[in-house]
């Protein structure tokens, strides 16, 4: 398995292009199941999770062409996918595939909406917490689907199609909102989604669905209204920039010092995180081309942050901020409220010399003068990249093992950082 080797201590300068968002790409690809026509997606990042979803969709009979090539062939950065779900040959999503990536469970919504039935494996727990699907099931039931759980599978049936309904989420859920939107788009009548997730990726999917002929209003607010339509058509849509990748590189620059333009980044997608960064003393400047992040020799101020649904500070940047705070001049507190077990990076950061104490859902980080390189490993995507950030500032060599996790969600991370002056390379065995 590949590893990433970093020798810390180099400031970052230059420009980093921000890719299309993983967490918009995945539901957008799944939305292609809603139509017989071709959905064309531009600005698709080259990530392991995208490749895996191509395979999962392929199992249902979906044909995916990448910029005129077949899946698996090399594509350039920001690829174009032509996705055709003309013939759905199988409405079952098996355990072997769904267990590899939770978001693939979301195929349940377009399959039951268009085909009247779907049998999708329960995704099970994962490294960051239990992550149940009860609210996704609740949403489908409110739209008239009959749900049974059989042998670890969720079987959803709506022989006469789904019908509009009222869905009120007791808790903000991104996956629940995607599921409700996709199902409601093809349901008969009007659906109202209350306490909907407001994450920008929801808005991006709603925009794409509207281009496909859906009638969705209010996406981006807590109340979304969907007038169901009988059929959806093809469309062309460009994936919005990845706010988590943006925030990650912003924190990398904050960590090492330097001056980097994050090209194509959009500040309104991560204002909560940029505000926290500004409090640390980093200069954040929106420009016509993206966001410029700069830190001169001055030290980092500590900040206290609690993760929240959008527009709050995102859980997907919690590990990266923690890496940054290991070098702050003072004590900071980070509280995780979205996932109960998203602290796997703590013990690895401690191996690099960080001082972190965990008390329930709150980590207290006492900034240290220096981190020391070491071999480290993490079992999820965002935790892994937090170790890269720490390694960029650590003295000596840090080797991040199990790069597979990084490749799931970060496109060419070592290339993007090396171009800005980091001493970082991929080692393939
Ligand atoms: N929840 C339930 N029941 C449900 C669904 C969710 O209790 O039926 C709970 C979850 O356990 C969690 C909270 O609700 O405590 C929020 O979960 P949500 O459904 O919003 O998360 P998700 O849709 O599974 C997406 C992202 C995650 C991101 C979260 C929160 C994608 C593909 N995944 O997950 O991204 O952390 O929203 O913003 O969009 C990542 O990219 O590394 C990642 C984990």
GROMACS .gro file of C-alpha atoms and ligand atoms in nm:
model
  473
    1UNK     CA    1   0.000   0.000   0.000
    2UNK     CA    2   0.126   0.352  -0.080
    3UNK     CA    3   0.266   0.582   0.187
    4UNK     CA    4   0.327   0.956   0.196
    5UNK     CA    5   0.664   1.076   0.319
    6UNK     CA    6   0.694   1.433   0.443
    7UNK     CA    7   0.988   1.631   0.574
    8UNK     CA    8   0.839   1.923   0.764
    9UNK     CA    9   0.942   2.283   0.802
   10UNK     CA   10   0.895   2.431   0.454
   11UNK     CA   11   0.655   2.725   0.406
   12UNK     CA   12   0.399   2.693   0.129
   13UNK     CA   13   0.386   2.950  -0.151
   14UNK     CA   14   0.213   2.956  -0.487
   15UNK     CA   15  -0.128   2.833  -0.600
   16UNK     CA   16  -0.335   2.520  -0.540
   17UNK     CA   17  -0.627   2.439  -0.772
   18UNK     CA   18  -0.935   2.327  -0.578
   19UNK     CA   19  -1.113   2.025  -0.726
   20UNK     CA   20  -1.485   1.952  -0.757
   21UNK     CA   21  -1.648   1.846  -0.430
   22UNK     CA   22  -1.648   1.475  -0.345
   23UNK     CA   23  -1.963   1.511  -0.138
   24UNK     CA   24  -2.152   1.673  -0.424
   25UNK     CA   25  -2.015   1.438  -0.691
   26UNK     CA   26  -2.138   1.124  -0.515
   27UNK     CA   27  -2.509   1.223  -0.482
   28UNK     CA   28  -2.499   1.383  -0.830
   29UNK     CA   29  -2.384   1.053  -0.981
   30UNK     CA   30  -2.657   0.872  -0.787
   31UNK     CA   31  -2.915   1.121  -0.917
   32UNK     CA   32  -2.841   0.992  -1.268
   33UNK     CA   33  -3.045   0.684  -1.171
   34UNK     CA   34  -3.357   0.903  -1.181
   35UNK     CA   35  -3.359   0.941  -1.560
   36UNK     CA   36  -3.334   0.732  -1.876
   37UNK     CA   37  -3.140   1.015  -2.039
   38UNK     CA   38  -2.773   1.094  -2.005
   39UNK     CA   39  -2.653   1.315  -1.720
   40UNK     CA   40  -2.325   1.492  -1.797
   41UNK     CA   41  -2.118   1.602  -1.497
   42UNK     CA   42  -1.821   1.838  -1.539
   43UNK     CA   43  -1.546   1.918  -1.286
   44UNK     CA   44  -1.560   1.566  -1.139
   45UNK     CA   45  -1.260   1.498  -0.913
   46UNK     CA   46  -1.040   1.196  -0.972
   47UNK     CA   47  -1.093   1.007  -0.647
   48UNK     CA   48  -1.111   0.647  -0.533
   49UNK     CA   49  -1.468   0.702  -0.401
   50UNK     CA   50  -1.581   0.819  -0.745
   51UNK     CA   51  -1.432   0.506  -0.904
   52UNK     CA   52  -1.604   0.288  -0.647
   53UNK     CA   53  -1.940   0.453  -0.712
   54UNK     CA   54  -1.890   0.397  -1.087
   55UNK     CA   55  -1.864   0.024  -1.007
   56UNK     CA   56  -2.170   0.032  -0.782
   57UNK     CA   57  -2.377   0.210  -1.047
   58UNK     CA   58  -2.241  -0.030  -1.308
   59UNK     CA   59  -2.394  -0.312  -1.108
   60UNK     CA   60  -2.738  -0.154  -1.162
   61UNK     CA   61  -2.672  -0.134  -1.537
   62UNK     CA   62  -2.556   0.227  -1.549
   63UNK     CA   63  -2.305   0.314  -1.818
   64UNK     CA   64  -2.037   0.566  -1.717
   65UNK     CA   65  -1.810   0.723  -1.978
   66UNK     CA   66  -1.524   0.943  -1.865
   67UNK     CA   67  -1.437   1.220  -2.111
   68UNK     CA   68  -1.491   0.980  -2.397
   69UNK     CA   69  -1.296   0.700  -2.228
   70UNK     CA   70  -1.406   0.397  -2.032
   71UNK     CA   71  -1.387   0.385  -1.651
   72UNK     CA   72  -1.042   0.294  -1.528
   73UNK     CA   73  -0.856   0.477  -1.804
   74UNK     CA   74  -0.653   0.778  -1.707
   75UNK     CA   75  -0.832   1.110  -1.712
   76UNK     CA   76  -0.714   1.464  -1.655
   77UNK     CA   77  -0.796   1.673  -1.354
   78UNK     CA   78  -1.162   1.789  -1.346
   79UNK     CA   79  -1.303   1.513  -1.561
   80UNK     CA   80  -1.634   1.496  -1.741
   81UNK     CA   81  -1.859   1.199  -1.676
   82UNK     CA   82  -2.140   1.092  -1.908
   83UNK     CA   83  -2.375   0.879  -1.699
   84UNK     CA   84  -2.656   0.685  -1.861
   85UNK     CA   85  -2.906   0.485  -1.656
   86UNK     CA   86  -3.118   0.400  -1.962
   87UNK     CA   87  -3.165   0.040  -1.857
   88UNK     CA   88  -3.165  -0.045  -1.490
   89UNK     CA   89  -3.096  -0.417  -1.486
   90UNK     CA   90  -3.076  -0.477  -1.112
   91UNK     CA   91  -3.238  -0.293  -0.820
   92UNK     CA   92  -3.021  -0.465  -0.556
   93UNK     CA   93  -2.713  -0.299  -0.409
   94UNK     CA   94  -2.516  -0.578  -0.243
   95UNK     CA   95  -2.334  -0.572   0.090
   96UNK     CA   96  -1.990  -0.621  -0.072
   97UNK     CA   97  -2.025  -0.285  -0.248
   98UNK     CA   98  -2.233  -0.076  -0.005
   99UNK     CA   99  -2.010  -0.168   0.290
  100UNK     CA  100  -1.714  -0.003   0.114
  101UNK     CA  101  -1.877   0.339   0.096
  102UNK     CA  102  -2.171   0.459   0.303
  103UNK     CA  103  -2.301   0.714   0.052
  104UNK     CA  104  -2.381   0.431  -0.189
  105UNK     CA  105  -2.680   0.349   0.036
  106UNK     CA  106  -2.843   0.660  -0.112
  107UNK     CA  107  -2.917   0.468  -0.436
  108UNK     CA  108  -3.223   0.340  -0.248
  109UNK     CA  109  -3.411   0.666  -0.317
  110UNK     CA  110  -3.384   0.695  -0.698
  111UNK     CA  111  -3.427   0.320  -0.742
  112UNK     CA  112  -3.755   0.302  -0.548
  113UNK     CA  113  -3.877   0.631  -0.701
  114UNK     CA  114  -3.817   0.521  -1.060
  115UNK     CA  115  -3.842   0.140  -1.044
  116UNK     CA  116  -4.090   0.094  -0.757
  117UNK     CA  117  -3.848  -0.123  -0.563
  118UNK     CA  118  -3.498  -0.131  -0.423
  119UNK     CA  119  -3.303  -0.373  -0.208
  120UNK     CA  120  -2.999  -0.209  -0.057
  121UNK     CA  121  -2.764  -0.344   0.204
  122UNK     CA  122  -2.753  -0.159   0.536
  123UNK     CA  123  -2.415   0.016   0.537
  124UNK     CA  124  -2.327  -0.081   0.895
  125UNK     CA  125  -2.100   0.113   1.129
  126UNK     CA  126  -1.780   0.282   1.027
  127UNK     CA  127  -1.471   0.425   1.185
  128UNK     CA  128  -1.624   0.760   1.283
  129UNK     CA  129  -1.938   0.631   1.457
  130UNK     CA  130  -2.247   0.414   1.425
  131UNK     CA  131  -2.403   0.625   1.146
  132UNK     CA  132  -2.755   0.480   1.133
  133UNK     CA  133  -2.998   0.514   0.837
  134UNK     CA  134  -3.323   0.535   1.037
  135UNK     CA  135  -3.395   0.890   0.919
  136UNK     CA  136  -3.341   0.798   0.553
  137UNK     CA  137  -3.591   0.514   0.598
  138UNK     CA  138  -3.834   0.748   0.776
  139UNK     CA  139  -3.818   0.990   0.482
  140UNK     CA  140  -3.898   0.716   0.230
  141UNK     CA  141  -4.187   0.590   0.444
  142UNK     CA  142  -4.334   0.940   0.459
  143UNK     CA  143  -4.341   0.932   0.079
  144UNK     CA  144  -4.536   0.607   0.080
  145UNK     CA  145  -4.261   0.346   0.046
  146UNK     CA  146  -4.314   0.020   0.232
  147UNK     CA  147  -3.995  -0.075   0.410
  148UNK     CA  148  -3.884  -0.412   0.537
  149UNK     CA  149  -3.550  -0.512   0.680
  150UNK     CA  150  -3.452  -0.858   0.553
  151UNK     CA  151  -3.119  -1.024   0.620
  152UNK     CA  152  -2.930  -0.698   0.660
  153UNK     CA  153  -3.098  -0.540   0.358
  154UNK     CA  154  -3.344  -0.253   0.343
  155UNK     CA  155  -3.616  -0.348   0.099
  156UNK     CA  156  -3.820  -0.050  -0.018
  157UNK     CA  157  -4.133  -0.096  -0.229
  158UNK     CA  158  -4.373   0.150  -0.392
  159UNK     CA  159  -4.550  -0.048  -0.662
  160UNK     CA  160  -4.769   0.245  -0.763
  161UNK     CA  161  -4.499   0.505  -0.723
  162UNK     CA  162  -4.417   0.738  -0.437
  163UNK     CA  163  -4.648   1.020  -0.327
  164UNK     CA  164  -4.558   1.358  -0.183
  165UNK     CA  165  -4.562   1.403   0.194
  166UNK     CA  166  -4.438   1.600   0.493
  167UNK     CA  167  -4.091   1.505   0.617
  168UNK     CA  168  -3.964   1.667   0.933
  169UNK     CA  169  -3.614   1.559   1.031
  170UNK     CA  170  -3.562   1.551   1.411
  171UNK     CA  171  -3.191   1.602   1.344
  172UNK     CA  172  -3.010   1.763   1.052
  173UNK     CA  173  -2.893   1.492   0.814
  174UNK     CA  174  -2.716   1.543   0.482
  175UNK     CA  175  -2.785   1.189   0.358
  176UNK     CA  176  -3.146   1.208   0.477
  177UNK     CA  177  -3.198   1.533   0.287
  178UNK     CA  178  -3.039   1.394  -0.033
  179UNK     CA  179  -3.262   1.086  -0.004
  180UNK     CA  180  -3.577   1.291   0.052
  181UNK     CA  181  -3.496   1.523  -0.242
  182UNK     CA  182  -3.430   1.246  -0.491
  183UNK     CA  183  -3.734   1.046  -0.388
  184UNK     CA  184  -3.965   1.349  -0.383
  185UNK     CA  185  -3.852   1.465  -0.727
  186UNK     CA  186  -4.041   1.174  -0.889
  187UNK     CA  187  -4.323   1.142  -0.632
  188UNK     CA  188  -4.685   1.238  -0.716
  189UNK     CA  189  -4.774   1.569  -0.550
  190UNK     CA  190  -4.594   1.806  -0.317
  191UNK     CA  191  -4.332   1.722  -0.055
  192UNK     CA  192  -4.222   1.956   0.221
  193UNK     CA  193  -3.889   1.882   0.392
  194UNK     CA  194  -3.850   2.056   0.729
  195UNK     CA  195  -3.520   2.091   0.916
  196UNK     CA  196  -3.343   2.006   0.590
  197UNK     CA  197  -2.963   2.008   0.579
  198UNK     CA  198  -2.834   2.339   0.435
  199UNK     CA  199  -2.494   2.214   0.324
  200UNK     CA  200  -2.389   2.363  -0.014
  201UNK     CA  201  -2.379   2.013  -0.164
  202UNK     CA  202  -2.757   1.988  -0.110
  203UNK     CA  203  -2.801   2.309  -0.310
  204UNK     CA  204  -2.575   2.176  -0.585
  205UNK     CA  205  -2.776   1.855  -0.617
  206UNK     CA  206  -3.104   2.050  -0.614
  207UNK     CA  207  -2.970   2.277  -0.893
  208UNK     CA  208  -2.882   1.975  -1.102
  209UNK     CA  209  -3.219   1.808  -1.036
  210UNK     CA  210  -3.394   2.131  -1.143
  211UNK     CA  211  -3.192   2.129  -1.468
  212UNK     CA  212  -3.320   1.773  -1.513
  213UNK     CA  213  -3.678   1.904  -1.489
  214UNK     CA  214  -3.745   1.872  -1.115
  215UNK     CA  215  -3.936   2.144  -0.931
  216UNK     CA  216  -3.745   2.212  -0.612
  217UNK     CA  217  -3.744   2.539  -0.420
  218UNK     CA  218  -3.584   2.641  -0.093
  219UNK     CA  219  -3.269   2.425  -0.120
  220UNK     CA  220  -3.005   2.588   0.100
  221UNK     CA  221  -3.268   2.676   0.361
  222UNK     CA  222  -3.416   2.452   0.632
  223UNK     CA  223  -3.746   2.419   0.440
  224UNK     CA  224  -3.741   2.264   0.095
  225UNK     CA  225  -4.052   2.223  -0.119
  226UNK     CA  226  -4.060   1.971  -0.403
  227UNK     CA  227  -4.340   1.947  -0.661
  228UNK     CA  228  -4.310   1.596  -0.797
  229UNK     CA  229  -4.289   1.539  -1.174
  230UNK     CA  230  -4.365   1.227  -1.379
  231UNK     CA  231  -4.023   1.202  -1.541
  232UNK     CA  232  -3.684   1.368  -1.539
  233UNK     CA  233  -3.457   1.432  -1.837
  234UNK     CA  234  -3.084   1.454  -1.896
  235UNK     CA  235  -2.882   1.765  -1.817
  236UNK     CA  236  -2.530   1.902  -1.792
  237UNK     CA  237  -2.396   2.022  -1.458
  238UNK     CA  238  -2.060   2.131  -1.321
  239UNK     CA  239  -1.975   2.013  -0.968
  240UNK     CA  240  -1.917   2.294  -0.717
  241UNK     CA  241  -1.568   2.339  -0.565
  242UNK     CA  242  -1.476   2.125  -0.264
  243UNK     CA  243  -1.510   2.335   0.052
  244UNK     CA  244  -1.342   2.070   0.266
  245UNK     CA  245  -1.041   2.048   0.035
  246UNK     CA  246  -1.032   2.431   0.042
  247UNK     CA  247  -1.037   2.440   0.422
  248UNK     CA  248  -0.776   2.166   0.444
  249UNK     CA  249  -0.521   2.351   0.229
  250UNK     CA  250  -0.604   2.676   0.407
  251UNK     CA  251  -0.507   2.507   0.733
  252UNK     CA  252  -0.195   2.361   0.577
  253UNK     CA  253  -0.081   2.713   0.483
  254UNK     CA  254  -0.174   2.840   0.829
  255UNK     CA  255   0.037   2.561   0.975
  256UNK     CA  256   0.353   2.613   0.767
  257UNK     CA  257   0.331   2.986   0.707
  258UNK     CA  258   0.359   3.124   0.353
  259UNK     CA  259   0.116   3.262   0.099
  260UNK     CA  260  -0.104   3.050  -0.126
  261UNK     CA  261  -0.393   3.121  -0.363
  262UNK     CA  262  -0.661   2.850  -0.346
  263UNK     CA  263  -0.784   2.871  -0.705
  264UNK     CA  264  -1.161   2.836  -0.773
  265UNK     CA  265  -1.235   2.827  -0.399
  266UNK     CA  266  -1.552   3.009  -0.293
  267UNK     CA  267  -1.550   3.175   0.051
  268UNK     CA  268  -1.927   3.154   0.105
  269UNK     CA  269  -1.899   2.773   0.105
  270UNK     CA  270  -1.689   2.773   0.423
  271UNK     CA  271  -1.730   3.106   0.597
  272UNK     CA  272  -1.753   2.939   0.940
  273UNK     CA  273  -1.414   2.775   0.893
  274UNK     CA  274  -1.255   3.088   0.742
  275UNK     CA  275  -1.376   3.292   1.041
  276UNK     CA  276  -1.208   3.044   1.277
  277UNK     CA  277  -0.887   3.065   1.073
  278UNK     CA  278  -0.892   3.445   1.079
  279UNK     CA  279  -0.916   3.426   1.459
  280UNK     CA  280  -0.589   3.231   1.465
  281UNK     CA  281  -0.420   3.534   1.308
  282UNK     CA  282  -0.406   3.405   0.950
  283UNK     CA  283  -0.490   3.650   0.670
  284UNK     CA  284  -0.783   3.532   0.458
  285UNK     CA  285  -0.846   3.735   0.141
  286UNK     CA  286  -1.120   3.650  -0.109
  287UNK     CA  287  -1.009   3.738  -0.464
  288UNK     CA  288  -1.160   3.706  -0.812
  289UNK     CA  289  -0.968   3.383  -0.862
  290UNK     CA  290  -1.032   3.217  -0.528
  291UNK     CA  291  -0.913   3.266  -0.170
  292UNK     CA  292  -0.567   3.380  -0.066
  293UNK     CA  293  -0.433   3.246   0.263
  294UNK     CA  294  -0.123   3.401   0.416
  295UNK     CA  295   0.063   3.384   0.744
  296UNK     CA  296   0.383   3.570   0.813
  297UNK     CA  297   0.621   3.482   1.096
  298UNK     CA  298   0.369   3.554   1.372
  299UNK     CA  299   0.247   3.262   1.583
  300UNK     CA  300  -0.101   3.111   1.579
  301UNK     CA  301  -0.363   3.216   1.832
  302UNK     CA  302  -0.574   2.937   1.987
  303UNK     CA  303  -0.947   2.916   1.901
  304UNK     CA  304  -1.240   2.729   2.055
  305UNK     CA  305  -1.463   2.560   1.800
  306UNK     CA  306  -1.772   2.338   1.807
  307UNK     CA  307  -1.867   2.142   1.495
  308UNK     CA  308  -2.218   2.210   1.367
  309UNK     CA  309  -2.428   2.152   1.057
  310UNK     CA  310  -2.378   2.415   0.783
  311UNK     CA  311  -2.325   2.711   0.814
  312UNK     CA  312  -2.137   2.621   1.134
  313UNK     CA  313  -1.785   2.482   1.153
  314UNK     CA  314  -1.789   2.151   0.957
  315UNK     CA  315  -1.708   1.819   1.121
  316UNK     CA  316  -1.510   1.732   0.806
  317UNK     CA  317  -1.254   2.002   0.902
  318UNK     CA  318  -1.237   1.918   1.273
  319UNK     CA  319  -0.930   1.693   1.251
  320UNK     CA  320  -0.742   1.944   1.034
  321UNK     CA  321  -0.811   2.232   1.277
  322UNK     CA  322  -0.693   2.013   1.562
  323UNK     CA  323  -0.363   1.951   1.381
  324UNK     CA  324  -0.326   2.327   1.343
  325UNK     CA  325  -0.404   2.397   1.708
  326UNK     CA  326  -0.126   2.164   1.822
  327UNK     CA  327   0.110   2.454   1.735
  328UNK     CA  328  -0.100   2.743   1.873
  329UNK     CA  329   0.031   2.974   2.144
  330UNK     CA  330  -0.203   2.859   2.417
  331UNK     CA  331  -0.490   2.620   2.481
  332UNK     CA  332  -0.780   2.557   2.246
  333UNK     CA  333  -1.093   2.343   2.275
  334UNK     CA  334  -1.262   2.154   1.995
  335UNK     CA  335  -1.602   1.992   2.053
  336UNK     CA  336  -1.740   1.738   1.804
  337UNK     CA  337  -2.120   1.726   1.796
  338UNK     CA  338  -2.192   1.545   1.467
  339UNK     CA  339  -2.018   1.208   1.503
  340UNK     CA  340  -1.954   1.036   1.836
  341UNK     CA  341  -1.623   0.878   1.750
  342UNK     CA  342  -1.439   1.117   1.525
  343UNK     CA  343  -1.118   1.149   1.727
  344UNK     CA  344  -0.894   0.877   1.580
  345UNK     CA  345  -0.641   1.141   1.482
  346UNK     CA  346  -0.583   1.234   1.847
  347UNK     CA  347  -0.356   0.947   1.939
  348UNK     CA  348  -0.160   0.982   1.616
  349UNK     CA  349  -0.111   1.357   1.667
  350UNK     CA  350   0.010   1.276   2.019
  351UNK     CA  351   0.271   1.044   1.863
  352UNK     CA  352   0.403   1.350   1.679
  353UNK     CA  353   0.440   1.533   2.010
  354UNK     CA  354   0.101   1.707   2.040
  355UNK     CA  355  -0.057   1.760   2.384
  356UNK     CA  356  -0.424   1.670   2.360
  357UNK     CA  357  -0.667   1.558   2.628
  358UNK     CA  358  -1.000   1.403   2.540
  359UNK     CA  359  -1.299   1.439   2.765
  360UNK     CA  360  -1.612   1.297   2.605
  361UNK     CA  361  -1.676   1.493   2.288
  362UNK     CA  362  -1.430   1.771   2.370
  363UNK     CA  363  -1.059   1.778   2.298
  364UNK     CA  364  -0.837   2.024   2.482
  365UNK     CA  365  -0.522   2.103   2.289
  366UNK     CA  366  -0.227   2.269   2.453
  367UNK     CA  367  -0.007   2.418   2.184
  368UNK     CA  368   0.354   2.298   2.175
  369UNK     CA  369   0.672   2.462   2.041
  370UNK     CA  370   0.749   2.180   1.804
  371UNK     CA  371   0.619   1.852   1.663
  372UNK     CA  372   0.855   1.567   1.577
  373UNK     CA  373   0.813   1.349   1.269
  374UNK     CA  374   0.709   0.983   1.314
  375UNK     CA  375   0.534   0.704   1.124
  376UNK     CA  376   0.156   0.752   1.163
  377UNK     CA  377  -0.162   0.598   1.034
  378UNK     CA  378  -0.528   0.688   1.035
  379UNK     CA  379  -0.842   0.500   0.955
  380UNK     CA  380  -1.049   0.770   0.794
  381UNK     CA  381  -1.009   1.031   0.528
  382UNK     CA  382  -1.013   1.356   0.725
  383UNK     CA  383  -0.803   1.211   1.007
  384UNK     CA  384  -0.540   1.106   0.752
  385UNK     CA  385  -0.511   1.450   0.601
  386UNK     CA  386  -0.480   1.606   0.947
  387UNK     CA  387  -0.165   1.395   0.987
  388UNK     CA  388  -0.032   1.536   0.658
  389UNK     CA  389  -0.088   1.888   0.795
  390UNK     CA  390   0.092   1.802   1.117
  391UNK     CA  391   0.375   1.639   0.919
  392UNK     CA  392   0.424   1.959   0.717
  393UNK     CA  393   0.520   2.138   1.039
  394UNK     CA  394   0.694   1.854   1.222
  395UNK     CA  395   1.072   1.841   1.248
  396UNK     CA  396   1.221   1.554   1.050
  397UNK     CA  397   1.038   1.282   0.864
  398UNK     CA  398   0.673   1.182   0.895
  399UNK     CA  399   0.540   0.885   0.704
  400UNK     CA  400   0.163   0.863   0.667
  401UNK     CA  401   0.063   0.502   0.610
  402UNK     CA  402  -0.258   0.367   0.453
  403UNK     CA  403  -0.274   0.640   0.190
  404UNK     CA  404  -0.579   0.461   0.055
  405UNK     CA  405  -0.790   0.674   0.289
  406UNK     CA  406  -0.644   0.997   0.152
  407UNK     CA  407  -0.701   0.890  -0.207
  408UNK     CA  408  -1.071   0.842  -0.131
  409UNK     CA  409  -1.122   1.215  -0.095
  410UNK     CA  410  -0.815   1.419  -0.191
  411UNK     CA  411  -0.700   1.446  -0.548
  412UNK     CA  412  -0.319   1.431  -0.587
  413UNK     CA  413  -0.257   1.573  -0.241
  414UNK     CA  414   0.120   1.525  -0.254
  415UNK     CA  415   0.146   1.686  -0.599
  416UNK     CA  416  -0.058   1.991  -0.499
  417UNK     CA  417   0.151   2.047  -0.185
  418UNK     CA  418   0.488   1.973  -0.349
  419UNK     CA  419   0.420   2.239  -0.615
  420UNK     CA  420   0.395   2.494  -0.334
  421UNK     CA  421   0.730   2.399  -0.188
  422UNK     CA  422   0.646   2.118   0.055
  423UNK     CA  423   0.892   1.829   0.079
  424UNK     CA  424   0.641   1.551   0.026
  425UNK     CA  425   0.634   1.240  -0.191
  426UNK     CA  426   0.435   0.925  -0.244
  427UNK     CA  427   0.618   0.599  -0.188
  428UNK     CA  428   0.471   0.302  -0.373
  429UNK     CA  429   0.587  -0.045  -0.268
  430LIG     N1  430  -2.798   1.025   1.151
  430LIG     C1  431  -2.892   0.950   1.216
  430LIG     N2  432  -2.980   0.876   1.140
  430LIG     C2  433  -2.978   0.878   1.006
  430LIG     C3  434  -2.881   0.956   0.939
  430LIG     C4  435  -2.793   1.030   1.015
  430LIG     O1  436  -2.897   0.944   1.340
  430LIG     O2  437  -3.061   0.809   0.945
  430LIG     C5  438  -2.701   1.103   1.230
  430LIG     C6  439  -2.558   1.061   1.206
  430LIG     O3  440  -2.523   0.947   1.283
  430LIG     C7  441  -2.480   1.185   1.246
  430LIG     C8  442  -2.575   1.297   1.201
  430LIG     O4  443  -2.704   1.237   1.189
  430LIG     O5  444  -2.467   1.189   1.385
  430LIG     C9  445  -2.538   1.364   1.071
  430LIG     O6  446  -2.516   1.267   0.972
  430LIG     P1  447  -2.544   1.296   0.816
  430LIG     O7  448  -2.657   1.212   0.773
  430LIG     O8  449  -2.556   1.443   0.799
  430LIG     O9  450  -2.409   1.245   0.750
  430LIG     P2  451  -2.391   1.168   0.612
  430LIG    O10  452  -2.492   1.213   0.514
  430LIG    O11  453  -2.377   1.024   0.639
  430LIG    C10  454  -2.234   1.346   0.502
  430LIG    C11  455  -2.096   1.350   0.443
  430LIG    C12  456  -1.994   1.333   0.555
  430LIG    C13  457  -2.011   1.448   0.653
  430LIG    C14  458  -2.155   1.451   0.705
  430LIG    C15  459  -2.184   1.569   0.796
  430LIG    C16  460  -2.117   1.265   0.218
  430LIG    C17  461  -2.089   1.157   0.121
  430LIG     N3  462  -2.082   1.243   0.344
  430LIG    O12  463  -2.248   1.221   0.567
  430LIG    O13  464  -1.865   1.340   0.495
  430LIG    O14  465  -1.922   1.435   0.760
  430LIG    O15  466  -2.248   1.455   0.594
  430LIG    O16  467  -2.160   1.688   0.729
  430LIG    O17  468  -2.170   1.368   0.182
  430LIG    C18  469  -1.638   1.285   0.466
  430LIG    O18  470  -1.646   1.336   0.353
  430LIG    O19  471  -1.528   1.253   0.519
  430LIG    C19  472  -1.761   1.260   0.541
  430LIG    C20  473  -1.769   1.174   0.642
   0.00000   0.00000   0.00000
